Structures are given as C-alpha cells and as structure tokens.
Amino acid sequence: MFCLSCGTFNESGARFCGDCGEPLVAFHAVSSHNAPPRIASLGRRIIAVILDFIVVWSVISAIVILVPRRLLEDGFARKGPAVLIPIGLCMVGLLYYVLLEAFFGATPGKGIVGIQIRRSDDEDCDFRASLIRNVLRVLDAMAVYLVGFLVALCSKSRQRIGDLAADTIVVRRPATAIVRLLLVLAWFGLAGSGFVACYVIPRH
C-alpha cells in the first residue's frame, strides 16, 4: 500500500502511514492500476534499441534496393531533386518510432521486451511527446547511444535527453502472451524484409 500523502510503501492492512502518520483508509479503495509505475531497466531498453534498429535498417534497406542506383547516387551526392531520397529514408526511421509510440506506446522491440513509453504522470504518450523524444534521439544516439545511456544512468527515472525534454518515462508494462507472439512474428517479418530485398529482389 502506498501512502497518498508521501508515497511511502506500507504493509497491507496498515491503518496509518509508518513514515508520515497519515491515515491509509482512503487508499484502500484505490486500485493497483494507480500504483507508481515501474521504471524499465536499462538492460531491457538496450535490447529494445537493438531489436528496433534491426527493423529500421531492414525496412530502409528494402526501400534502397527498389530505388534506381543512379538516383540513389545523385541523392547522396546532393544533386538536384534526388537529394530528397536520403531525407525520405531518414523520415522513414523517424516515423517508425514517432507513430508507433504515439498510437501504441511502444515499438515492436519495446513490446517484445515488455516496456512502454508513458508521460511522467503515467498518462498515455501523445504525438507531441513522441515527436520530441524521437527528434532528440539524434543527440542520445551519439557515440553509439553512449550519450543517452549515461544521461539515463544518472537520471532517477532513467530518462535520456529525449525523455527529459518530452517529459516521458519508460516503464515496465508486459504485453499479454498473444500480443507478444504477434509482435515477435511482426518483428521477424519486418526484419526479414532487408534480407529479401538484398538477396531476392534484382538490383536496378
């Protein structure tokens, strides 16, 4: 039981908070859903980052294979309208995170390891918060995510730069067995798209 006044955990059945002395009667009617969220461990978050990176890399690889080589070369050489191609590829990666976290609170990688993005007040992550935390991913991802890792390690709520700016937290929120199975199947499908594109689809 958590005291509504100071947040101290008390044994079940206690009438008064052992820390501040406030009565706990009013808290008996509060459901366990309102208990403080469990902050996700950095280990789970690292695994989720790896899983999602594989998916994004595979999807972008599949798109690259479909683009004529000449246009791709002109795009990365910043020649004419073709410069929009690398910009579009970056947008694909950004939208993967922004949309999935805004609508579902998690990407496939996060869903598989059982974590979710929430606002600091434990409300659903909205589009604005998702956009902010993912645009700032470019800062957290510096030095192979070392910057984000160190910032989160020093943060009480394990928040990286993007989370601090968006006022979001990453919590432990396991999905049901069926949902997790579907996420694993979806992950294999998306992760395999890069392999299919590279080794099955003829190069232009």
PDB file of C-alpha atoms in Angstrom, residues 29-200:
ATOM      1  CA  ALA A  29     -10.385   1.901  -2.471  1.00  0.00           C
ATOM      2  CA  VAL A  30      -7.628   2.841  -4.895  1.00  0.00           C
ATOM      3  CA  SER A  31      -6.934   0.161  -7.460  1.00  0.00           C
ATOM      4  CA  SER A  32      -3.493  -1.304  -8.073  1.00  0.00           C
ATOM      5  CA  HIS A  33      -3.542   0.357 -11.504  1.00  0.00           C
ATOM      6  CA  ASN A  34      -2.865   3.654  -9.755  1.00  0.00           C
ATOM      7  CA  ALA A  35       0.299   2.380  -8.090  1.00  0.00           C
ATOM      8  CA  PRO A  36       3.509   4.171  -9.098  1.00  0.00           C
ATOM      9  CA  PRO A  37       4.791   2.909 -12.476  1.00  0.00           C
ATOM     10  CA  ARG A  38       7.757   0.554 -12.533  1.00  0.00           C
ATOM     11  CA  ILE A  39      10.649   2.213 -14.359  1.00  0.00           C
ATOM     12  CA  ALA A  40      12.087  -0.077 -17.046  1.00  0.00           C
ATOM     13  CA  SER A  41      15.639  -1.285 -16.599  1.00  0.00           C
ATOM     14  CA  LEU A  42      18.354  -0.047 -18.934  1.00  0.00           C
ATOM     15  CA  GLY A  43      19.033  -3.650 -19.931  1.00  0.00           C
ATOM     16  CA  ARG A  44      15.557  -4.087 -21.405  1.00  0.00           C
ATOM     17  CA  ARG A  45      15.809  -0.713 -23.127  1.00  0.00           C
ATOM     18  CA  ILE A  46      19.118  -1.644 -24.743  1.00  0.00           C
ATOM     19  CA  ILE A  47      17.640  -4.889 -26.074  1.00  0.00           C
ATOM     20  CA  ALA A  48      14.657  -2.929 -27.446  1.00  0.00           C
ATOM     21  CA  VAL A  49      17.015  -0.449 -29.157  1.00  0.00           C
ATOM     22  CA  ILE A  50      18.835  -3.323 -30.874  1.00  0.00           C
ATOM     23  CA  LEU A  51      15.603  -5.022 -31.992  1.00  0.00           C
ATOM     24  CA  ASP A  52      14.154  -1.790 -33.377  1.00  0.00           C
ATOM     25  CA  PHE A  53      17.415  -0.844 -35.088  1.00  0.00           C
ATOM     26  CA  ILE A  54      17.367  -4.157 -36.967  1.00  0.00           C
ATOM     27  CA  VAL A  55      13.808  -3.491 -38.133  1.00  0.00           C
ATOM     28  CA  VAL A  56      14.513   0.087 -39.251  1.00  0.00           C
ATOM     29  CA  TRP A  57      17.715  -0.952 -41.020  1.00  0.00           C
ATOM     30  CA  SER A  58      15.902  -3.792 -42.818  1.00  0.00           C
ATOM     31  CA  VAL A  59      12.992  -1.635 -43.961  1.00  0.00           C
ATOM     32  CA  ILE A  60      15.291   1.131 -45.206  1.00  0.00           C
ATOM     33  CA  SER A  61      17.475  -1.461 -46.961  1.00  0.00           C
ATOM     34  CA  ALA A  62      14.405  -2.823 -48.729  1.00  0.00           C
ATOM     35  CA  ILE A  63      13.459   0.670 -49.902  1.00  0.00           C
ATOM     36  CA  VAL A  64      17.014   1.403 -51.068  1.00  0.00           C
ATOM     37  CA  ILE A  65      17.043  -1.740 -53.196  1.00  0.00           C
ATOM     38  CA  LEU A  66      13.908  -0.534 -55.001  1.00  0.00           C
ATOM     39  CA  VAL A  67      15.437   2.861 -55.848  1.00  0.00           C
ATOM     40  CA  PRO A  68      17.443   3.011 -59.104  1.00  0.00           C
ATOM     41  CA  ARG A  69      21.179   3.131 -58.390  1.00  0.00           C
ATOM     42  CA  ARG A  70      21.702   6.357 -60.353  1.00  0.00           C
ATOM     43  CA  LEU A  71      19.048   8.237 -58.363  1.00  0.00           C
ATOM     44  CA  LEU A  72      20.483   6.910 -55.120  1.00  0.00           C
ATOM     45  CA  GLU A  73      23.989   8.090 -56.022  1.00  0.00           C
ATOM     46  CA  ASP A  74      22.690  11.526 -57.055  1.00  0.00           C
ATOM     47  CA  GLY A  75      20.735  11.757 -53.806  1.00  0.00           C
ATOM     48  CA  PHE A  76      23.701  11.125 -51.538  1.00  0.00           C
ATOM     49  CA  ALA A  77      25.799  13.426 -53.735  1.00  0.00           C
ATOM     50  CA  ARG A  78      23.149  16.133 -53.188  1.00  0.00           C
ATOM     51  CA  LYS A  79      22.409  16.546 -56.872  1.00  0.00           C
ATOM     52  CA  GLY A  80      19.041  18.093 -57.747  1.00  0.00           C
ATOM     53  CA  PRO A  81      15.702  16.712 -56.544  1.00  0.00           C
ATOM     54  CA  ALA A  82      17.336  13.351 -55.801  1.00  0.00           C
ATOM     55  CA  VAL A  83      18.567  14.868 -52.529  1.00  0.00           C
ATOM     56  CA  LEU A  84      15.068  14.169 -51.207  1.00  0.00           C
ATOM     57  CA  ILE A  85      15.805  10.439 -51.282  1.00  0.00           C
ATOM     58  CA  PRO A  86      18.186  10.289 -48.276  1.00  0.00           C
ATOM     59  CA  ILE A  87      15.932  12.767 -46.455  1.00  0.00           C
ATOM     60  CA  GLY A  88      12.988  10.465 -47.079  1.00  0.00           C
ATOM     61  CA  LEU A  89      14.938   7.466 -45.789  1.00  0.00           C
ATOM     62  CA  CYS A  90      15.667   9.326 -42.554  1.00  0.00           C
ATOM     63  CA  MET A  91      11.987  10.218 -42.259  1.00  0.00           C
ATOM     64  CA  VAL A  92      11.053   6.538 -42.534  1.00  0.00           C
ATOM     65  CA  GLY A  93      13.167   5.775 -39.479  1.00  0.00           C
ATOM     66  CA  LEU A  94      11.782   8.749 -37.555  1.00  0.00           C
ATOM     67  CA  LEU A  95       8.157   7.943 -38.354  1.00  0.00           C
ATOM     68  CA  TYR A  96       8.654   4.334 -37.280  1.00  0.00           C
ATOM     69  CA  TYR A  97       9.324   5.489 -33.727  1.00  0.00           C
ATOM     70  CA  VAL A  98       7.058   8.550 -33.605  1.00  0.00           C
ATOM     71  CA  LEU A  99       3.866   6.951 -34.916  1.00  0.00           C
ATOM     72  CA  LEU A 100       4.144   3.619 -33.119  1.00  0.00           C
ATOM     73  CA  GLU A 101       4.930   5.229 -29.771  1.00  0.00           C
ATOM     74  CA  ALA A 102       2.219   7.874 -30.218  1.00  0.00           C
ATOM     75  CA  PHE A 103      -0.537   5.386 -31.108  1.00  0.00           C
ATOM     76  CA  PHE A 104       0.530   2.252 -29.194  1.00  0.00           C
ATOM     77  CA  GLY A 105       3.049   3.498 -26.648  1.00  0.00           C
ATOM     78  CA  ALA A 106       5.659   1.071 -27.935  1.00  0.00           C
ATOM     79  CA  THR A 107       7.525  -0.154 -30.992  1.00  0.00           C
ATOM     80  CA  PRO A 108       7.765  -3.903 -31.751  1.00  0.00           C
ATOM     81  CA  GLY A 109      11.121  -4.038 -29.963  1.00  0.00           C
ATOM     82  CA  LYS A 110       9.723  -2.394 -26.839  1.00  0.00           C
ATOM     83  CA  GLY A 111       6.608  -4.555 -26.909  1.00  0.00           C
ATOM     84  CA  ILE A 112       8.652  -7.755 -27.125  1.00  0.00           C
ATOM     85  CA  VAL A 113      10.754  -6.911 -24.060  1.00  0.00           C
ATOM     86  CA  GLY A 114       7.697  -5.635 -22.173  1.00  0.00           C
ATOM     87  CA  ILE A 115       8.295  -1.893 -21.870  1.00  0.00           C
ATOM     88  CA  GLN A 116       6.205   1.121 -22.851  1.00  0.00           C
ATOM     89  CA  ILE A 117       6.503   4.893 -23.238  1.00  0.00           C
ATOM     90  CA  ARG A 118       4.355   6.916 -20.838  1.00  0.00           C
ATOM     91  CA  ARG A 119       4.190  10.548 -19.783  1.00  0.00           C
ATOM     92  CA  SER A 120       5.715  11.299 -16.400  1.00  0.00           C
ATOM     93  CA  ASP A 121       2.194  11.432 -14.893  1.00  0.00           C
ATOM     94  CA  ASP A 122       1.676   7.862 -16.220  1.00  0.00           C
ATOM     95  CA  GLU A 123      -0.777   9.031 -18.897  1.00  0.00           C
ATOM     96  CA  ASP A 124      -0.595   7.763 -22.489  1.00  0.00           C
ATOM     97  CA  CYS A 125       2.229   9.098 -24.625  1.00  0.00           C
ATOM     98  CA  ASP A 126       0.775  11.535 -27.188  1.00  0.00           C
ATOM     99  CA  PHE A 127       2.052  12.581 -30.619  1.00  0.00           C
ATOM    100  CA  ARG A 128       3.776  15.727 -29.353  1.00  0.00           C
ATOM    101  CA  ALA A 129       5.716  13.885 -26.656  1.00  0.00           C
ATOM    102  CA  SER A 130       6.635  11.087 -29.044  1.00  0.00           C
ATOM    103  CA  LEU A 131       7.865  13.567 -31.650  1.00  0.00           C
ATOM    104  CA  ILE A 132      10.042  15.457 -29.167  1.00  0.00           C
ATOM    105  CA  ARG A 133      11.660  12.365 -27.626  1.00  0.00           C
ATOM    106  CA  ASN A 134      12.417  10.863 -31.033  1.00  0.00           C
ATOM    107  CA  VAL A 135      13.686  14.012 -32.755  1.00  0.00           C
ATOM    108  CA  LEU A 136      16.167  14.329 -29.886  1.00  0.00           C
ATOM    109  CA  ARG A 137      17.191  10.722 -30.426  1.00  0.00           C
ATOM    110  CA  VAL A 138      19.926  12.145 -32.657  1.00  0.00           C
ATOM    111  CA  LEU A 139      21.591  13.510 -29.502  1.00  0.00           C
ATOM    112  CA  ASP A 140      21.053  10.389 -27.417  1.00  0.00           C
ATOM    113  CA  ALA A 141      22.383   8.176 -30.225  1.00  0.00           C
ATOM    114  CA  MET A 142      25.742   9.942 -30.343  1.00  0.00           C
ATOM    115  CA  ALA A 143      28.744   7.640 -29.752  1.00  0.00           C
ATOM    116  CA  VAL A 144      26.568   4.534 -30.318  1.00  0.00           C
ATOM    117  CA  TYR A 145      23.946   5.650 -27.738  1.00  0.00           C
ATOM    118  CA  LEU A 146      26.609   6.258 -25.105  1.00  0.00           C
ATOM    119  CA  VAL A 147      25.287   9.791 -24.503  1.00  0.00           C
ATOM    120  CA  GLY A 148      21.724   8.607 -23.933  1.00  0.00           C
ATOM    121  CA  PHE A 149      22.937   5.716 -21.773  1.00  0.00           C
ATOM    122  CA  LEU A 150      24.991   7.946 -19.483  1.00  0.00           C
ATOM    123  CA  VAL A 151      22.216  10.538 -19.130  1.00  0.00           C
ATOM    124  CA  ALA A 152      19.673   7.811 -18.298  1.00  0.00           C
ATOM    125  CA  LEU A 153      22.108   6.191 -15.873  1.00  0.00           C
ATOM    126  CA  CYS A 154      22.395   9.458 -13.932  1.00  0.00           C
ATOM    127  CA  SER A 155      18.637  10.117 -14.011  1.00  0.00           C
ATOM    128  CA  LYS A 156      16.468   8.944 -11.123  1.00  0.00           C
ATOM    129  CA  SER A 157      13.729   7.862 -13.536  1.00  0.00           C
ATOM    130  CA  ARG A 158      16.177   6.545 -16.164  1.00  0.00           C
ATOM    131  CA  GLN A 159      15.287   9.340 -18.605  1.00  0.00           C
ATOM    132  CA  ARG A 160      17.514  10.073 -21.578  1.00  0.00           C
ATOM    133  CA  ILE A 161      17.734  13.549 -23.150  1.00  0.00           C
ATOM    134  CA  GLY A 162      14.650  12.970 -25.293  1.00  0.00           C
ATOM    135  CA  ASP A 163      12.630  11.793 -22.304  1.00  0.00           C
ATOM    136  CA  LEU A 164      13.649  14.770 -20.192  1.00  0.00           C
ATOM    137  CA  ALA A 165      12.606  17.199 -22.940  1.00  0.00           C
ATOM    138  CA  ALA A 166       9.323  15.376 -23.683  1.00  0.00           C
ATOM    139  CA  ASP A 167       8.547  14.670 -20.004  1.00  0.00           C
ATOM    140  CA  THR A 168       8.204  10.959 -20.718  1.00  0.00           C
ATOM    141  CA  ILE A 169       9.325   7.834 -18.885  1.00  0.00           C
ATOM    142  CA  VAL A 170       9.895   4.245 -20.000  1.00  0.00           C
ATOM    143  CA  VAL A 171       8.005   1.809 -17.773  1.00  0.00           C
ATOM    144  CA  ARG A 172       7.754  -1.932 -17.369  1.00  0.00           C
ATOM    145  CA  ARG A 173       4.438  -2.866 -18.961  1.00  0.00           C
ATOM    146  CA  PRO A 174       4.439  -6.503 -20.205  1.00  0.00           C
ATOM    147  CA  ALA A 175       2.040  -7.372 -23.016  1.00  0.00           C
ATOM    148  CA  THR A 176      -0.154 -10.469 -22.977  1.00  0.00           C
ATOM    149  CA  ALA A 177       1.282 -13.702 -24.365  1.00  0.00           C
ATOM    150  CA  ILE A 178      -0.810 -13.451 -27.548  1.00  0.00           C
ATOM    151  CA  VAL A 179       0.180  -9.839 -28.203  1.00  0.00           C
ATOM    152  CA  ARG A 180       3.841 -10.651 -27.603  1.00  0.00           C
ATOM    153  CA  LEU A 181       3.633 -13.584 -30.020  1.00  0.00           C
ATOM    154  CA  LEU A 182       2.126 -11.321 -32.688  1.00  0.00           C
ATOM    155  CA  LEU A 183       4.874  -8.754 -32.065  1.00  0.00           C
ATOM    156  CA  VAL A 184       7.562 -11.406 -32.465  1.00  0.00           C
ATOM    157  CA  LEU A 185       6.018 -12.539 -35.758  1.00  0.00           C
ATOM    158  CA  ALA A 186       5.765  -8.921 -36.939  1.00  0.00           C
ATOM    159  CA  TRP A 187       9.395  -8.333 -35.961  1.00  0.00           C
ATOM    160  CA  PHE A 188      10.607 -11.324 -37.952  1.00  0.00           C
ATOM    161  CA  GLY A 189       8.540 -10.173 -40.927  1.00  0.00           C
ATOM    162  CA  LEU A 190       9.906  -6.638 -40.869  1.00  0.00           C
ATOM    163  CA  ALA A 191      13.475  -7.695 -40.020  1.00  0.00           C
ATOM    164  CA  GLY A 192      13.416 -10.191 -42.862  1.00  0.00           C
ATOM    165  CA  SER A 193      12.431  -7.543 -45.409  1.00  0.00           C
ATOM    166  CA  GLY A 194      16.035  -6.370 -45.691  1.00  0.00           C
ATOM    167  CA  PHE A 195      17.274  -9.899 -46.378  1.00  0.00           C
ATOM    168  CA  VAL A 196      14.593 -10.456 -49.031  1.00  0.00           C
ATOM    169  CA  ALA A 197      15.399  -7.132 -50.677  1.00  0.00           C
ATOM    170  CA  CYS A 198      19.149  -7.750 -50.735  1.00  0.00           C
ATOM    171  CA  TYR A 199      19.177 -11.359 -51.862  1.00  0.00           C
ATOM    172  CA  VAL A 200      15.909 -11.944 -53.713  1.00  0.00           C
TER     173      VAL A 200
END
